[in-house]
Amino acid sequence: MTQHASPPRDSTGKVPSAGGPPAWRGLMARADVRTLSLLGVLAVLIVIGGITKPDEFLDTRNLQLVLTQASVIGVVTVGMTFVITSGGIDLSVGAIVALASVWATTVATQEYGFGGILFTAVIVGVGCGLVNGMLIAYGAMVPFIATLAMLASARGLALQITDGKTQIVTVPSVLDLGERDAYVLGIPPLVMVFAVVTIIGWLILNRTTFGRRTVAVGGNAEAARLAGIDVRRQRLYLYLLSGLCCGIAAFLLIVLSGSGQNTNGNLYELDAIAAAIIGGTLLSGGRGTITGSVLGVLVFTTITNIFALNNLQSDVQQIAKGAIIVAAVLVQRRTASTT
C-alpha cells in the first residue's frame, strides 16, 4: 500500500494555509515599524527644538545647516551600512576622511584645481579601502584589527602631511560650492550629493545582485560560499565602497570647512556605526537598511544642533547618544529573539 508523505505542519500542529502571508511581509512590517519609530523620534526632536529655541532652530538657515552637517557623516554612514550588513566593521572611516582631506588640500594638489582636489580625495579613500579589503578578505585578518591599524596609520600620515597645521583651500571653484549662491531651490549642493549617494546606495542594497550577496555574506558566509558567492571578493568590494564614501565625504568636508586638517573626521566611525545601528542594521550582519541609517544620522545631527543652540555641554550630548545606542541594541536583541 502506498504511503503519502504528510504535509508540513507549523509549531501548533496545523497545516499552514497556502494563501497565508509570506515571511517577507513580516520583515517588511518590522522594517516599517522601525522607520516610523525613527520618524517619530525625529518629529519629537523637531518639536523640542521648536519649543526651546523657536526663532533659531526653525530658521531656514539653521535647518539648511543641519542638513549640510548631516551630509558629510551621512555619506560615510551609507558605506558603513554596507560593511556592517556583510558582518564586518570599519573603525578607520574617520581617519580615512582626515587623510583624504589633508592630502587633497596640499599646495601641490591645489595647483590642479577643483578636479585635482576631488580626484585626490576620492582616490585616497578608495586606496585606503583597498588596503582594508585586501587585509580582511585575502589576509584573513579580523576586520576590527585591520581597520584599527588603518585608523592609527591614516591618522599618523595625516599628521605628518600637515605637520599639525591647517591647510587652507584657495581654489575658488571649491569654496563657491559652500556659498549660498550655489544653492539650488534653497538646497545646498552638499545635501544634493548626500541625496544622490543615498538613493544609489538604496538601489544597490535593495535592487541588485550585489546587495543580495552582501546580505547573504552577512547572514551566513559559509552558506553564501556554498551557494557560489565569492565571499572574499565581495568583502573586498565592500571595503572599496566604504573607502569611496570616505573620499566623497572628505571632499564635502573640504567644501564645508574650506580647509584640510588632520583632526577632521574625529569619531566619525562611532557616529556612523551608531546611526546604522539605531536605523535597524544588525551589528551581527545579515540585515541592513539605508533609509534607517539616514534617519539615524538626522536624529543624531538634530540632537547635536539642539544642544548647541541651548548651550548645553557636550558631555551631556554624548550621554544622550550613548543611551540611544543602548536602547537601539536592546530593541534589536528583543526583535531577534522573537523571530
Short mmCIF file of C-alpha atoms in Angstrom, two decimals:
data_model
loop_
_atom_site.label_atom_id
_atom_site.label_comp_id
_atom_site.label_asym_id
_atom_site.label_seq_id
_atom_site.Cartn_x
_atom_site.Cartn_y
_atom_site.Cartn_z
CA MET A 1 0.00 0.00 0.00
CA THR A 2 1.44 3.35 -0.99
CA GLN A 3 2.02 5.83 1.82
CA HIS A 4 1.85 9.50 1.09
CA ALA A 5 4.04 12.00 2.96
CA SER A 6 2.10 14.11 5.39
CA PRO A 7 2.02 17.82 4.70
CA PRO A 8 4.33 20.05 6.75
CA ARG A 9 2.85 21.46 9.92
CA ASP A 10 3.66 24.54 11.97
CA SER A 11 4.54 24.67 15.67
CA THR A 12 0.87 24.33 16.65
CA GLY A 13 0.43 21.15 14.61
CA LYS A 14 -1.70 22.85 11.97
CA VAL A 15 -1.08 22.72 8.26
CA PRO A 16 -0.15 26.24 7.14
CA SER A 17 -2.51 27.78 4.61
CA ALA A 18 -1.18 28.05 1.08
CA GLY A 19 -2.64 31.52 0.88
CA GLY A 20 -1.05 32.71 4.12
CA PRO A 21 1.13 35.81 4.19
CA PRO A 22 4.74 35.15 3.11
CA ALA A 23 7.58 35.62 5.59
CA TRP A 24 8.89 38.70 3.82
CA ARG A 25 5.74 40.60 4.75
CA GLY A 26 6.60 40.21 8.41
CA LEU A 27 10.08 41.54 7.77
CA MET A 28 8.67 44.48 5.86
CA ALA A 29 6.23 45.20 8.67
CA ARG A 30 9.05 45.27 11.23
CA ALA A 31 11.10 47.50 8.93
CA ASP A 32 8.18 49.88 8.63
CA VAL A 33 7.80 49.97 12.41
CA ARG A 34 11.48 50.86 12.82
CA THR A 35 11.25 53.56 10.16
CA LEU A 36 8.10 55.05 11.67
CA SER A 37 9.69 54.95 15.12
CA LEU A 38 12.72 56.90 13.90
CA LEU A 39 10.46 59.38 12.12
CA GLY A 40 8.58 59.76 15.40
CA VAL A 41 11.81 60.40 17.31
CA LEU A 42 12.88 62.94 14.70
CA ALA A 43 9.49 64.67 14.93
CA VAL A 44 9.76 64.86 18.72
CA LEU A 45 13.25 66.38 18.43
CA ILE A 46 11.96 68.97 15.98
CA VAL A 47 9.17 69.85 18.40
CA ILE A 48 11.68 70.15 21.27
CA GLY A 49 13.93 72.36 19.17
CA GLY A 50 10.96 74.46 18.12
CA ILE A 51 9.85 74.93 21.73
CA THR A 52 13.26 75.64 23.28
CA LYS A 53 14.63 77.86 20.51
CA PRO A 54 11.77 78.62 18.09
CA ASP A 55 13.36 81.58 16.33
CA GLU A 56 16.75 79.95 15.90
CA PHE A 57 16.00 76.24 15.40
CA LEU A 58 13.18 76.68 12.89
CA ASP A 59 15.10 79.30 10.93
CA THR A 60 15.68 78.23 7.33
CA ARG A 61 19.42 78.77 7.59
CA ASN A 62 19.67 76.57 10.67
CA LEU A 63 17.71 73.77 9.01
CA GLN A 64 20.00 74.05 5.99
CA LEU A 65 22.96 73.85 8.35
CA VAL A 66 21.60 70.68 9.99
CA LEU A 67 21.16 69.00 6.61
CA THR A 68 24.60 70.14 5.45
CA GLN A 69 26.31 68.78 8.56
CA ALA A 70 24.37 65.54 8.22
CA SER A 71 25.56 65.18 4.63
CA VAL A 72 29.21 64.55 5.47
CA ILE A 73 28.70 61.87 8.12
CA GLY A 74 25.70 60.62 6.16
CA VAL A 75 27.79 59.67 3.13
CA VAL A 76 30.21 57.81 5.43
CA THR A 77 27.26 56.04 7.06
CA VAL A 78 25.98 54.76 3.72
CA GLY A 79 29.29 52.96 3.18
CA MET A 80 29.35 51.76 6.79
CA THR A 81 25.87 50.29 6.39
CA PHE A 82 27.08 48.02 3.60
CA VAL A 83 30.08 46.87 5.64
CA ILE A 84 28.04 46.12 8.77
CA THR A 85 25.36 44.35 6.73
CA SER A 86 28.07 41.99 5.48
CA GLY A 87 29.07 41.19 9.05
CA GLY A 88 32.12 43.45 9.07
CA ILE A 89 33.12 46.69 10.73
CA ASP A 90 35.23 49.69 9.71
CA LEU A 91 36.85 51.67 12.50
CA SER A 92 39.05 53.64 10.12
CA VAL A 93 36.45 55.78 8.31
CA GLY A 94 37.15 58.92 10.35
CA ALA A 95 40.91 58.62 9.86
CA ILE A 96 40.46 57.97 6.14
CA VAL A 97 38.36 61.14 5.84
CA ALA A 98 41.12 63.07 7.62
CA LEU A 99 43.88 61.63 5.42
CA ALA A 100 41.91 62.21 2.21
CA SER A 101 41.07 65.79 3.20
CA VAL A 102 44.66 66.81 4.00
CA TRP A 103 46.15 65.01 1.00
CA ALA A 104 43.64 66.75 -1.26
CA THR A 105 44.43 70.20 0.17
CA THR A 106 48.21 70.24 -0.07
CA VAL A 107 49.70 73.09 -2.09
CA ALA A 108 50.79 70.66 -4.83
CA THR A 109 47.30 69.17 -5.14
CA GLN A 110 45.52 72.52 -5.20
CA GLU A 111 47.57 73.53 -8.23
CA TYR A 112 45.38 71.12 -10.23
CA GLY A 113 42.22 72.96 -9.17
CA PHE A 114 38.78 71.53 -8.50
CA GLY A 115 39.37 68.28 -10.38
CA GLY A 116 42.67 67.64 -8.66
CA ILE A 117 41.20 68.05 -5.18
CA LEU A 118 38.16 65.89 -5.92
CA PHE A 119 40.21 63.17 -7.63
CA THR A 120 42.79 63.06 -4.83
CA ALA A 121 40.18 62.85 -2.08
CA VAL A 122 38.36 60.01 -3.83
CA ILE A 123 41.47 58.05 -4.83
CA VAL A 124 42.95 58.26 -1.33
CA GLY A 125 39.69 56.99 0.15
CA VAL A 126 39.49 54.13 -2.35
CA GLY A 127 43.17 53.31 -1.79
CA CYS A 128 42.68 53.00 1.95
CA GLY A 129 39.57 50.89 1.36
CA LEU A 130 41.63 48.64 -0.93
CA VAL A 131 44.22 48.08 1.80
CA ASN A 132 41.48 47.28 4.34
CA GLY A 133 39.76 44.94 1.91
CA MET A 134 42.95 43.07 0.97
CA LEU A 135 43.94 42.58 4.61
CA ILE A 136 40.49 41.34 5.60
CA ALA A 137 39.44 39.37 2.53
CA TYR A 138 42.74 37.86 1.43
CA GLY A 139 44.92 38.36 4.50
CA ALA A 140 42.31 36.72 6.75
CA MET A 141 42.64 39.50 9.30
CA VAL A 142 39.80 40.28 11.69
CA PRO A 143 38.03 43.46 10.46
CA PHE A 144 38.37 45.06 13.90
CA ILE A 145 42.16 44.65 13.90
CA ALA A 146 42.73 45.56 10.25
CA THR A 147 40.67 48.74 10.36
CA LEU A 148 42.09 49.70 13.76
CA ALA A 149 45.56 49.50 12.22
CA MET A 150 44.37 51.67 9.33
CA LEU A 151 42.90 54.15 11.81
CA ALA A 152 46.28 54.59 13.52
CA SER A 153 48.26 54.67 10.27
CA ALA A 154 45.97 57.12 8.45
CA ARG A 155 45.86 59.49 11.43
CA GLY A 156 49.64 59.39 11.72
CA LEU A 157 50.14 60.04 8.00
CA ALA A 158 47.62 62.89 8.07
CA LEU A 159 49.53 64.48 10.94
CA GLN A 160 52.82 64.03 9.09
CA ILE A 161 51.47 65.68 5.93
CA THR A 162 50.09 68.72 7.75
CA ASP A 163 52.73 68.93 10.48
CA GLY A 164 49.79 69.74 12.74
CA LYS A 165 48.81 72.82 10.72
CA THR A 166 45.56 73.70 8.99
CA GLN A 167 45.76 73.68 5.19
CA ILE A 168 43.64 76.49 3.73
CA VAL A 169 41.86 75.91 0.42
CA THR A 170 42.50 78.65 -2.13
CA VAL A 171 40.61 77.21 -5.12
CA PRO A 172 37.57 79.47 -5.73
CA SER A 173 35.50 76.81 -7.55
CA VAL A 174 35.68 74.57 -4.47
CA LEU A 175 34.89 77.31 -1.98
CA ASP A 176 31.98 78.58 -4.09
CA LEU A 177 30.10 75.29 -3.52
CA GLY A 178 29.72 76.24 0.12
CA GLU A 179 28.26 79.67 -0.62
CA ARG A 180 24.52 80.40 -0.60
CA ASP A 181 24.71 81.47 -4.24
CA ALA A 182 25.36 77.82 -5.13
CA TYR A 183 22.13 76.61 -3.50
CA VAL A 184 19.55 75.15 -5.87
CA LEU A 185 15.97 75.96 -4.80
CA GLY A 186 17.31 76.58 -1.31
CA ILE A 187 19.08 73.21 -1.17
CA PRO A 188 22.86 73.23 -0.53
CA PRO A 189 24.96 71.27 -3.08
CA LEU A 190 26.33 69.06 -0.27
CA VAL A 191 22.81 67.96 0.60
CA MET A 192 22.12 67.09 -3.02
CA VAL A 193 25.28 64.96 -3.16
CA PHE A 194 24.17 63.21 0.02
CA ALA A 195 20.74 62.57 -1.50
CA VAL A 196 22.27 61.10 -4.66
CA VAL A 197 24.61 58.83 -2.66
CA THR A 198 21.68 57.71 -0.51
CA ILE A 199 19.48 56.86 -3.49
CA ILE A 200 22.28 54.98 -5.24
CA GLY A 201 23.11 53.13 -2.02
CA TRP A 202 19.47 52.15 -1.50
CA LEU A 203 19.15 50.89 -5.07
CA ILE A 204 22.36 48.85 -4.83
CA LEU A 205 21.43 47.26 -1.49
CA ASN A 206 17.80 46.54 -2.32
CA ARG A 207 17.61 46.11 -6.07
CA THR A 208 20.86 44.50 -7.24
CA THR A 209 22.66 41.18 -7.04
CA PHE A 210 25.49 42.95 -5.22
CA GLY A 211 23.10 43.93 -2.45
CA ARG A 212 21.68 40.41 -2.15
CA ARG A 213 25.20 39.00 -1.96
CA THR A 214 26.08 41.48 0.76
CA VAL A 215 23.12 40.38 2.86
CA ALA A 216 23.90 36.71 2.18
CA VAL A 217 27.53 37.06 3.28
CA GLY A 218 26.44 38.83 6.47
CA GLY A 219 23.75 36.26 7.22
CA ASN A 220 25.93 33.18 6.76
CA ALA A 221 29.27 33.48 4.97
CA GLU A 222 29.76 29.71 4.62
CA ALA A 223 26.29 29.20 3.16
CA ALA A 224 26.96 32.09 0.77
CA ARG A 225 30.21 30.44 -0.32
CA LEU A 226 28.45 27.13 -0.94
CA ALA A 227 25.85 29.00 -2.98
CA GLY A 228 28.59 30.15 -5.34
CA ILE A 229 29.30 33.63 -3.97
CA ASP A 230 32.96 34.66 -3.92
CA VAL A 231 32.92 35.83 -0.31
CA ARG A 232 36.46 37.22 -0.32
CA ARG A 233 35.90 39.28 -3.44
CA GLN A 234 32.58 40.56 -2.10
CA ARG A 235 34.24 41.72 1.12
CA LEU A 236 36.97 43.45 -0.88
CA TYR A 237 34.36 45.31 -2.91
CA LEU A 238 32.53 46.37 0.26
CA TYR A 239 35.62 47.96 1.82
CA LEU A 240 36.37 49.65 -1.51
CA LEU A 241 32.83 51.05 -1.37
CA SER A 242 33.37 52.25 2.18
CA GLY A 243 36.62 53.93 1.14
CA LEU A 244 34.88 55.59 -1.80
CA CYS A 245 32.24 57.03 0.52
CA CYS A 246 35.00 58.32 2.82
CA GLY A 247 36.68 60.05 -0.12
CA ILE A 248 33.44 61.73 -1.17
CA ALA A 249 32.79 62.77 2.43
CA ALA A 250 36.31 64.21 2.66
CA PHE A 251 35.63 66.41 -0.36
CA LEU A 252 32.31 67.57 1.13
CA LEU A 253 34.13 68.39 4.38
CA ILE A 254 36.72 70.40 2.44
CA VAL A 255 33.91 72.40 0.84
CA LEU A 256 32.17 72.87 4.20
CA SER A 257 35.24 73.97 6.17
CA GLY A 258 37.38 75.44 3.39
CA SER A 259 40.40 73.61 4.74
CA GLY A 260 42.07 70.29 5.42
CA GLN A 261 43.04 69.25 8.95
CA ASN A 262 44.47 66.10 10.47
CA THR A 263 41.72 66.27 13.11
CA ASN A 264 38.95 66.01 10.51
CA GLY A 265 36.58 63.08 10.85
CA ASN A 266 37.14 62.73 14.59
CA LEU A 267 34.82 59.99 15.97
CA TYR A 268 33.10 59.61 12.59
CA GLU A 269 33.45 55.86 12.94
CA LEU A 270 31.41 55.84 16.14
CA ASP A 271 28.76 58.19 14.74
CA ALA A 272 28.41 56.15 11.55
CA ILE A 273 28.15 52.84 13.40
CA ALA A 274 25.66 54.31 15.86
CA ALA A 275 23.49 55.78 13.10
CA ALA A 276 23.43 52.46 11.24
CA ILE A 277 22.55 50.52 14.39
CA ILE A 278 19.68 52.72 15.53
CA GLY A 279 18.47 52.69 11.93
CA GLY A 280 17.95 48.94 12.08
CA THR A 281 21.13 47.48 10.59
CA LEU A 282 22.15 44.37 12.54
CA LEU A 283 25.61 44.65 14.04
CA SER A 284 25.99 40.89 13.56
CA GLY A 285 25.23 41.26 9.83
CA GLY A 286 22.57 39.86 7.55
CA ARG A 287 20.25 42.88 7.58
CA GLY A 288 20.79 46.47 6.57
CA THR A 289 18.69 49.49 5.78
CA ILE A 290 19.92 52.63 4.06
CA THR A 291 16.72 54.52 4.91
CA GLY A 292 17.09 53.72 8.60
CA SER A 293 20.75 54.72 8.60
CA VAL A 294 19.95 58.10 7.03
CA LEU A 295 17.23 58.71 9.61
CA GLY A 296 19.71 57.75 12.32
CA VAL A 297 22.15 60.36 11.00
CA LEU A 298 19.42 63.00 11.00
CA VAL A 299 18.44 62.11 14.58
CA PHE A 300 22.00 62.48 15.88
CA THR A 301 22.67 65.66 13.88
CA THR A 302 19.44 67.22 15.16
CA ILE A 303 20.36 66.33 18.75
CA THR A 304 23.76 67.98 18.30
CA ASN A 305 22.15 71.10 16.85
CA ILE A 306 19.59 71.38 19.66
CA PHE A 307 22.29 71.01 22.31
CA ALA A 308 24.44 73.65 20.61
CA LEU A 309 21.58 76.14 20.36
CA ASN A 310 20.74 75.65 24.04
CA ASN A 311 24.40 75.95 25.10
CA LEU A 312 24.34 72.54 26.74
CA GLN A 313 27.61 70.79 27.48
CA SER A 314 28.92 68.24 25.01
CA ASP A 315 29.30 65.58 27.70
CA VAL A 316 25.53 65.53 28.24
CA GLN A 317 25.12 65.21 24.48
CA GLN A 318 27.42 62.17 24.42
CA ILE A 319 25.48 60.59 27.28
CA ALA A 320 22.23 61.09 25.36
CA LYS A 321 23.75 59.48 22.25
CA GLY A 322 25.03 56.57 24.32
CA ALA A 323 21.60 55.99 25.82
CA ILE A 324 20.01 55.98 22.36
CA ILE A 325 22.55 53.43 21.11
CA VAL A 326 21.98 51.11 24.08
CA ALA A 327 18.21 51.34 23.64
CA ALA A 328 18.51 50.56 19.92
CA VAL A 329 20.67 47.49 20.54
CA LEU A 330 18.29 46.19 23.22
CA VAL A 331 15.37 46.62 20.82
CA GLN A 332 17.32 44.73 18.14
CA ARG A 333 18.02 41.84 20.51
CA ARG A 334 14.40 41.68 21.58
CA THR A 335 13.27 41.72 17.95
CA ALA A 336 15.75 39.00 17.01
CA SER A 337 14.65 36.76 19.89
CA THR A 338 11.02 36.93 18.79
CA THR A 339 11.72 36.00 15.16
#
